[in-house]
């Protein structure tokens, strides 16, 4: 490293406080780590939960209902004159940490509701963590406007890590391997009864949830530090009043051509919003709900690798979007075609469950894992690309992008929930049913 490069690096580092960077990163980590932590445990949860393979569909619906959080917050800032964003954030981070710690001890507890057994504790506590995640989009990131712009990047890195960190830990945890069929035939019976035995992972879900809860508590302490440490207070921007506005002016008219030099035709404007709705229909609503049906017939290991690696692919693809130039609409359209084709493929596998093609072949396992990794990466990149194209819009572009995101996600979640739980379009697979004989 030459002297000039060293001087530039020293100048950049001297212009920021690394401790504040760390605090902002930990604050961003607290946004979605609770929901992502529960989600990557699905390969260990679906086999014992009363909902079985439909558990992901229940979770996706809960995340959509958790959008009640940002709706209530938006109504609050519209009708209340008392600014208490800081205290609401304290409550949310504390609730996320506490609910995840409690979850570690009750995640397998069930209750009977309307004659059916349900994972009440798991789903209820996940709803709390989902409210934290959904509300973070309208509360956490705008709060970082209190600090110099360089720390917003640290926050965004932390938010990306909220999906990456649980995936890495879950990958280390493993699932213990594919199930083995044990002979549980009774002495007086002529029918051979085989039951699946699932090998233990390296450490339990309880240990995993305690780890995630501890991280959330550290995120709470990081936010405490941002508000009280003198080094963090010194990095604040001296215009606190700007904190009380929404990130996008929702009263501004839709802008297709503006005086600021930003231009976009009405057709492209509408097309990109529809594309965003379709991407979120697939990525936030439909595909996560049927993931278990498309992966589990290929074994627990395939499902585990799919969940963990695809959870990493999304944040990594979004990081890639930060270093390349603004994508063209035609390029995003090409990626969209690939995404729809891959989505159709995994939906076909889910419908074919419990006997999809190439079921007992390594080729089948490889294709299903690769497909899900590519899908997750494409979804992350396309969403970032559309947001990037709308970012210079001084009007309501980002606001409508958010609306398209929520509408697409909600419609996808509702349709798939009905198909999974009521239309009985998808069927689960018992690993020992094919080997049971008379």
Coordinates of C-alpha atoms in Angstrom, one line a residue:
X1 CA 0.0 0.0 0.0
X2 CA 1.6 3.3 -1.1
X3 CA 1.6 6.5 0.9
X4 CA -1.2 8.2 -1.1
X5 CA -3.5 5.2 -0.6
X6 CA -2.6 5.1 3.1
X7 CA -3.4 8.8 3.5
X8 CA -6.8 8.5 1.7
X9 CA -7.7 5.6 4.0
X10 CA -6.6 7.4 7.1
X11 CA -8.6 10.5 6.0
X12 CA -11.8 8.4 5.5
X13 CA -11.4 6.6 8.8
X14 CA -10.6 9.8 10.7
X15 CA -13.8 11.3 9.3
X16 CA -16.0 8.8 11.1
X17 CA -16.2 7.0 14.4
X18 CA -15.9 3.2 14.1
X19 CA -17.7 2.7 17.4
X20 CA -20.7 4.6 16.0
X21 CA -20.4 2.5 12.8
X22 CA -20.6 -0.6 15.0
X23 CA -23.6 0.7 17.0
X24 CA -25.5 1.6 13.7
X25 CA -24.7 -1.9 12.3
X26 CA -26.0 -3.6 15.4
X27 CA -29.1 -1.4 15.3
X28 CA -29.7 -2.5 11.7
X29 CA -29.1 -6.1 12.6
X30 CA -32.1 -6.0 15.0
X31 CA -34.6 -5.2 12.2
X32 CA -35.3 -8.7 10.8
X33 CA -33.0 -11.1 12.7
X34 CA -35.9 -12.4 14.8
X35 CA -38.1 -13.4 11.9
X36 CA -35.1 -14.7 9.8
X37 CA -33.9 -16.7 12.8
X38 CA -37.2 -18.5 13.2
X39 CA -37.4 -19.0 9.4
X40 CA -34.1 -20.8 9.1
X41 CA -35.1 -23.2 11.8
X42 CA -38.0 -24.5 9.7
X43 CA -36.2 -27.7 8.6
X44 CA -36.1 -28.7 12.2
X45 CA -39.6 -27.4 13.1
X46 CA -41.8 -28.7 10.4
X47 CA -41.4 -32.4 11.2
X48 CA -42.7 -32.0 14.8
X49 CA -45.1 -29.1 14.4
X50 CA -48.9 -30.0 14.2
X51 CA -49.2 -27.8 11.1
X52 CA -46.5 -30.0 9.4
X53 CA -45.4 -28.8 6.0
X54 CA -48.0 -26.0 6.0
X55 CA -46.2 -24.2 8.9
X56 CA -44.3 -21.9 6.5
X57 CA -47.7 -20.8 5.0
X58 CA -48.9 -19.9 8.5
X59 CA -45.7 -17.9 9.1
X60 CA -46.0 -16.0 5.9
X61 CA -49.5 -14.9 6.7
X62 CA -48.4 -13.8 10.2
X63 CA -45.7 -11.6 8.7
X64 CA -48.4 -10.0 6.5
X65 CA -50.7 -9.3 9.4
X66 CA -47.7 -7.8 11.2
X67 CA -47.9 -4.9 8.8
X68 CA -50.5 -3.6 11.2
X69 CA -47.4 -2.2 13.1
X70 CA -46.3 0.3 10.4
X71 CA -49.9 1.2 9.7
X72 CA -50.5 2.1 13.4
X73 CA -47.2 4.0 13.5
X74 CA -48.1 6.0 10.4
X75 CA -51.5 6.9 12.0
X76 CA -49.6 7.9 15.2
X77 CA -47.2 10.3 13.5
X78 CA -50.1 11.8 11.5
X79 CA -52.4 12.5 14.4
X80 CA -50.0 12.9 17.4
X81 CA -47.8 15.9 18.2
X82 CA -45.7 14.1 20.7
X83 CA -42.5 12.8 19.1
X84 CA -41.4 9.5 20.8
X85 CA -39.7 7.5 18.0
X86 CA -36.8 6.7 20.3
X87 CA -39.1 5.2 23.0
X88 CA -41.1 3.2 20.5
X89 CA -37.9 1.7 19.1
X90 CA -36.8 0.8 22.7
X91 CA -40.1 -1.0 23.2
X92 CA -39.8 -2.9 19.9
X93 CA -36.2 -4.0 20.3
X94 CA -36.9 -5.1 23.9
X95 CA -40.1 -7.0 22.8
X96 CA -38.1 -8.7 20.0
X97 CA -35.3 -9.8 22.4
X98 CA -37.7 -11.0 25.1
X99 CA -40.0 -12.9 22.8
X100 CA -37.1 -14.7 21.2
X101 CA -35.6 -15.7 24.5
X102 CA -39.1 -17.0 25.7
X103 CA -39.5 -18.8 22.4
X104 CA -36.4 -20.8 23.2
X105 CA -38.2 -22.5 26.0
X106 CA -41.8 -22.8 24.6
X107 CA -41.4 -23.2 20.8
X108 CA -42.6 -26.8 20.9
X109 CA -45.7 -26.1 23.1
X110 CA -49.0 -26.6 21.4
X111 CA -52.7 -25.9 22.2
X112 CA -56.1 -27.0 20.9
X113 CA -58.0 -24.3 19.0
X114 CA -61.4 -25.1 17.5
X115 CA -60.6 -28.8 17.7
X116 CA -57.2 -28.6 16.0
X117 CA -53.8 -28.6 17.5
X118 CA -51.6 -25.6 16.7
X119 CA -48.1 -24.3 17.5
X120 CA -49.6 -21.4 19.4
X121 CA -46.5 -20.3 21.3
X122 CA -44.2 -20.4 18.2
X123 CA -46.7 -18.5 15.9
X124 CA -47.6 -15.9 18.6
X125 CA -44.0 -15.1 19.5
X126 CA -43.1 -15.0 15.8
X127 CA -45.8 -12.4 15.3
X128 CA -44.1 -10.2 17.9
X129 CA -40.8 -10.4 16.0
X130 CA -42.6 -9.8 12.7
X131 CA -44.0 -6.5 14.0
X132 CA -40.5 -5.4 14.9
X133 CA -39.3 -6.2 11.4
X134 CA -42.3 -4.6 9.5
X135 CA -42.2 -1.5 11.6
X136 CA -38.4 -1.1 11.2
X137 CA -39.0 0.0 7.6
X138 CA -40.9 3.1 8.6
X139 CA -39.1 3.7 12.0
X140 CA -35.5 2.4 12.2
X141 CA -34.1 3.6 8.9
X142 CA -35.7 7.1 9.1
X143 CA -34.3 7.4 12.7
X144 CA -30.8 7.1 11.2
X145 CA -31.4 10.6 9.7
X146 CA -30.4 11.9 13.1
X147 CA -26.8 10.9 12.3
X148 CA -24.4 11.7 9.5
X149 CA -25.2 10.0 6.2
X150 CA -22.1 7.8 6.3
X151 CA -23.7 5.8 9.2
X152 CA -26.8 4.9 7.1
X153 CA -24.6 2.6 5.1
X154 CA -23.5 0.9 8.3
X155 CA -27.2 0.5 9.3
X156 CA -28.0 -1.0 5.9
X157 CA -25.1 -3.5 6.2
X158 CA -26.5 -4.5 9.6
X159 CA -30.0 -5.0 8.1
X160 CA -28.5 -7.2 5.4
X161 CA -26.6 -9.2 8.0
X162 CA -30.0 -9.9 9.8
X163 CA -30.6 -12.5 7.2
X164 CA -27.0 -13.6 6.7
X165 CA -26.0 -14.3 10.3
X166 CA -28.8 -16.6 11.3
X167 CA -28.2 -18.6 8.0
X168 CA -24.5 -19.1 8.8
X169 CA -25.3 -20.2 12.3
X170 CA -28.1 -22.6 11.0
X171 CA -25.7 -23.9 8.4
X172 CA -23.2 -24.8 11.2
X173 CA -26.1 -26.3 13.3
X174 CA -27.1 -28.6 10.5
X175 CA -30.1 -31.0 10.6
X176 CA -28.2 -34.2 11.5
X177 CA -28.9 -35.8 8.1
X178 CA -31.9 -37.3 6.4
X179 CA -34.4 -39.4 8.4
X180 CA -33.8 -43.1 9.1
X181 CA -36.7 -45.6 9.1
X182 CA -36.9 -47.6 12.4
X183 CA -38.9 -50.8 12.8
X184 CA -41.5 -50.3 15.5
X185 CA -43.6 -53.4 14.7
X186 CA -45.5 -54.8 17.6
X187 CA -44.8 -58.5 18.5
X188 CA -48.3 -59.6 17.9
X189 CA -48.7 -57.7 14.6
X190 CA -48.3 -59.0 11.1
X191 CA -47.9 -55.5 9.7
X192 CA -44.4 -54.1 9.6
X193 CA -44.6 -50.5 11.0
X194 CA -41.7 -48.2 10.2
X195 CA -41.4 -44.7 11.7
X196 CA -38.9 -42.0 10.7
X197 CA -36.1 -41.0 13.1
X198 CA -34.6 -37.6 12.6
X199 CA -30.9 -37.4 13.7
X200 CA -30.1 -34.6 16.1
X201 CA -28.4 -31.4 14.8
X202 CA -25.1 -30.2 16.3
X203 CA -27.1 -28.0 18.7
X204 CA -30.8 -27.7 19.5
X205 CA -33.3 -25.1 18.3
X206 CA -33.4 -23.9 22.0
X207 CA -29.7 -23.0 21.9
X208 CA -30.2 -21.3 18.5
X209 CA -33.1 -19.1 19.8
X210 CA -31.1 -18.1 22.9
X211 CA -28.3 -17.0 20.6
X212 CA -30.7 -14.9 18.4
X213 CA -32.3 -13.5 21.5
X214 CA -28.9 -12.5 22.9
X215 CA -28.1 -10.8 19.6
X216 CA -31.3 -8.9 19.8
X217 CA -30.5 -7.8 23.4
X218 CA -27.1 -6.5 22.1
X219 CA -29.0 -4.6 19.3
X220 CA -31.1 -3.0 22.1
X221 CA -27.9 -2.0 23.9
X222 CA -26.5 -0.6 20.7
X223 CA -29.5 1.6 20.2
X224 CA -29.2 2.7 23.9
X225 CA -25.5 3.6 23.1
X226 CA -26.5 5.6 19.9
X227 CA -28.8 7.8 22.1
X228 CA -26.6 8.2 25.2
X229 CA -22.9 7.8 24.4
X230 CA -21.2 11.2 23.9
X231 CA -19.2 9.9 20.9
X232 CA -22.5 9.0 19.1
X233 CA -24.3 12.2 20.1
X234 CA -21.3 14.1 18.6
X235 CA -22.1 12.5 15.2
X236 CA -25.6 13.7 15.0
X237 CA -26.9 16.1 12.4
X238 CA -28.2 19.3 14.0
X239 CA -31.7 19.3 12.5
X240 CA -33.9 17.1 14.8
X241 CA -37.1 18.4 13.3
X242 CA -36.4 16.6 10.1
X243 CA -36.8 13.3 11.9
X244 CA -40.5 13.7 12.3
X245 CA -41.3 13.4 8.6
X246 CA -41.9 10.3 6.6
X247 CA -39.1 9.2 4.2
X248 CA -41.3 10.0 1.2
X249 CA -43.6 12.9 0.8
X250 CA -46.9 11.1 0.2
X251 CA -48.7 14.4 -0.6
X252 CA -46.5 15.0 -3.7
X253 CA -48.1 14.2 -7.1
X254 CA -46.9 11.3 -9.1
X255 CA -43.8 12.5 -11.1
X256 CA -43.1 11.2 -14.6
X257 CA -41.1 14.2 -15.7
X258 CA -39.7 16.7 -13.2
X259 CA -37.7 19.9 -13.1
X260 CA -34.9 18.1 -11.2
X261 CA -33.9 16.2 -14.4
X262 CA -35.4 12.9 -13.4
X263 CA -37.6 11.5 -16.2
X264 CA -39.6 8.3 -16.7
X265 CA -42.5 7.6 -19.0
X266 CA -45.9 6.8 -17.5
X267 CA -45.8 3.3 -19.1
X268 CA -42.4 2.4 -17.6
X269 CA -43.4 3.9 -14.3
X270 CA -46.5 1.6 -14.2
X271 CA -44.6 -1.3 -15.6
X272 CA -41.9 -1.1 -12.8
X273 CA -44.6 -0.9 -10.1
X274 CA -46.3 -4.0 -11.5
X275 CA -43.0 -5.8 -11.7
X276 CA -42.3 -5.0 -8.0
X277 CA -45.8 -6.3 -7.1
X278 CA -45.2 -9.6 -9.0
X279 CA -41.7 -10.0 -7.4
X280 CA -43.1 -9.5 -3.9
X281 CA -46.1 -11.8 -4.8
X282 CA -43.6 -14.5 -5.5
X283 CA -40.8 -13.7 -3.0
X284 CA -42.8 -12.7 0.1
X285 CA -46.1 -14.5 -0.4
X286 CA -46.2 -17.5 -2.6
X287 CA -42.8 -19.2 -2.8
X288 CA -41.9 -19.2 1.0
X289 CA -45.3 -20.9 1.7
X290 CA -44.6 -23.8 -0.7
X291 CA -40.9 -24.2 -0.1
X292 CA -41.3 -27.2 2.2
X293 CA -43.4 -29.1 -0.4
X294 CA -40.8 -28.5 -3.1
X295 CA -37.7 -29.4 -1.0
X296 CA -38.6 -31.9 1.7
X297 CA -39.4 -34.9 -0.7
X298 CA -35.6 -34.6 -1.6
X299 CA -34.7 -34.9 2.1
X300 CA -34.1 -32.8 5.2
X301 CA -30.5 -32.0 4.0
X302 CA -31.8 -30.5 0.7
X303 CA -34.4 -28.4 2.6
X304 CA -31.9 -27.3 5.1
X305 CA -29.4 -26.2 2.5
X306 CA -32.1 -24.5 0.5
X307 CA -33.3 -22.4 3.5
X308 CA -29.9 -21.4 4.7
X309 CA -28.1 -20.8 1.4
X310 CA -31.1 -18.9 -0.2
X311 CA -31.3 -16.7 2.9
X312 CA -27.7 -15.7 2.2
X313 CA -28.2 -15.2 -1.5
X314 CA -30.7 -12.4 -1.1
X315 CA -28.5 -10.1 1.0
X316 CA -25.4 -10.9 -1.2
X317 CA -27.3 -10.0 -4.4
X318 CA -28.4 -6.7 -2.8
X319 CA -24.8 -6.0 -1.9
X320 CA -23.9 -6.6 -5.5
X321 CA -26.4 -4.0 -6.5
X322 CA -24.6 -1.3 -4.5
X323 CA -21.4 -1.7 -6.5
X324 CA -22.8 -1.8 -10.1
X325 CA -24.3 1.0 -12.0
X326 CA -28.1 1.7 -12.2
X327 CA -29.7 -1.3 -14.0
X328 CA -31.7 -0.8 -17.2
X329 CA -35.4 -1.7 -17.4
X330 CA -34.7 -4.2 -20.2
X331 CA -32.0 -5.9 -18.1
X332 CA -34.5 -6.2 -15.1
X333 CA -37.1 -7.5 -17.5
X334 CA -34.7 -10.3 -18.6
X335 CA -34.0 -11.2 -15.0
X336 CA -37.8 -11.2 -14.4
X337 CA -38.3 -13.8 -17.1
X338 CA -35.7 -16.1 -15.5
X339 CA -37.3 -15.6 -12.1
X340 CA -40.8 -16.5 -13.4
X341 CA -39.3 -19.6 -15.1
X342 CA -37.5 -20.8 -12.0
X343 CA -40.6 -20.0 -9.8
X344 CA -42.7 -22.1 -12.2
X345 CA -40.2 -25.0 -11.8
X346 CA -40.2 -25.0 -8.0
X347 CA -44.0 -24.7 -8.0
X348 CA -44.2 -27.7 -10.3
X349 CA -42.0 -29.7 -7.9
X350 CA -44.3 -28.7 -5.0
X351 CA -47.4 -29.8 -6.8
X352 CA -45.8 -33.1 -7.7
X353 CA -45.0 -33.8 -4.0
X354 CA -44.7 -36.4 -2.5
X355 CA -43.2 -37.9 -5.6
X356 CA -41.4 -35.2 -7.7
X357 CA -39.1 -36.1 -10.5
X358 CA -35.5 -37.2 -9.7
X359 CA -36.5 -37.7 -6.1
X360 CA -33.8 -40.2 -5.1
X361 CA -31.1 -38.7 -7.2
X362 CA -28.4 -36.2 -6.3
X363 CA -29.2 -34.4 -9.5
X364 CA -32.7 -33.7 -8.1
X365 CA -31.3 -32.4 -4.8
X366 CA -28.8 -30.2 -6.6
X367 CA -31.4 -28.7 -9.0
X368 CA -33.9 -27.8 -6.2
X369 CA -31.2 -26.2 -4.0
X370 CA -29.7 -24.3 -6.9
X371 CA -33.1 -23.1 -8.1
X372 CA -34.0 -21.7 -4.8
X373 CA -30.6 -19.9 -4.4
X374 CA -31.0 -18.3 -7.8
X375 CA -34.6 -17.3 -7.0
X376 CA -33.6 -15.6 -3.8
X377 CA -30.7 -13.8 -5.4
X378 CA -32.9 -12.6 -8.4
X379 CA -35.6 -11.4 -6.1
X380 CA -33.2 -9.4 -4.0
X381 CA -31.5 -7.9 -7.0
X382 CA -34.7 -7.0 -8.9
X383 CA -36.2 -5.3 -5.9
X384 CA -33.0 -3.3 -5.3
X385 CA -32.9 -2.4 -9.0
X386 CA -36.5 -1.1 -9.1
X387 CA -35.9 0.9 -5.9
X388 CA -32.7 2.4 -7.4
X389 CA -34.6 3.5 -10.5
X390 CA -37.2 5.3 -8.4
X391 CA -34.8 6.7 -5.8
X392 CA -34.1 10.0 -7.7
X393 CA -37.9 10.6 -8.1
X394 CA -38.8 13.7 -6.0
X395 CA -42.4 12.7 -6.1
X396 CA -44.2 9.6 -4.9
X397 CA -42.2 6.9 -6.6
X398 CA -40.8 5.3 -3.5
X399 CA -44.2 5.6 -1.8
X400 CA -45.9 3.7 -4.6
X401 CA -43.0 1.2 -4.6
X402 CA -43.8 0.4 -1.0
X403 CA -47.5 0.1 -1.8
X404 CA -46.8 -2.3 -4.6
X405 CA -44.6 -4.3 -2.3
X406 CA -47.3 -4.7 0.4
X407 CA -50.1 -5.4 -2.1
X408 CA -48.2 -8.1 -3.9
X409 CA -47.0 -9.7 -0.7
X410 CA -50.5 -9.8 0.9
X411 CA -52.2 -11.1 -2.2
X412 CA -49.6 -13.8 -2.6
X413 CA -49.8 -14.9 1.0
X414 CA -53.6 -15.1 1.1
X415 CA -53.9 -17.0 -2.2
X416 CA -51.2 -19.5 -1.2
X417 CA -52.5 -20.0 2.3
X418 CA -55.9 -21.0 0.9
X419 CA -54.3 -23.3 -1.7
X420 CA -52.1 -25.0 1.0
X421 CA -54.6 -25.3 3.8
X422 CA -58.0 -25.5 2.2
X423 CA -57.6 -26.5 -1.5
X424 CA -55.3 -29.3 -0.5
X425 CA -53.3 -28.8 -3.7
X426 CA -50.0 -29.8 -2.0
X427 CA -49.3 -33.1 -0.2
X428 CA -46.6 -33.9 2.3
X429 CA -44.3 -36.8 2.1
X430 CA -43.6 -39.5 4.7
X431 CA -40.1 -40.9 4.3
X432 CA -41.1 -44.3 5.5
X433 CA -44.4 -44.8 3.7
X434 CA -42.7 -46.2 0.6
X435 CA -40.8 -48.8 2.7
X436 CA -43.7 -50.0 4.8
X437 CA -44.7 -53.5 3.8
X438 CA -47.3 -56.1 4.9

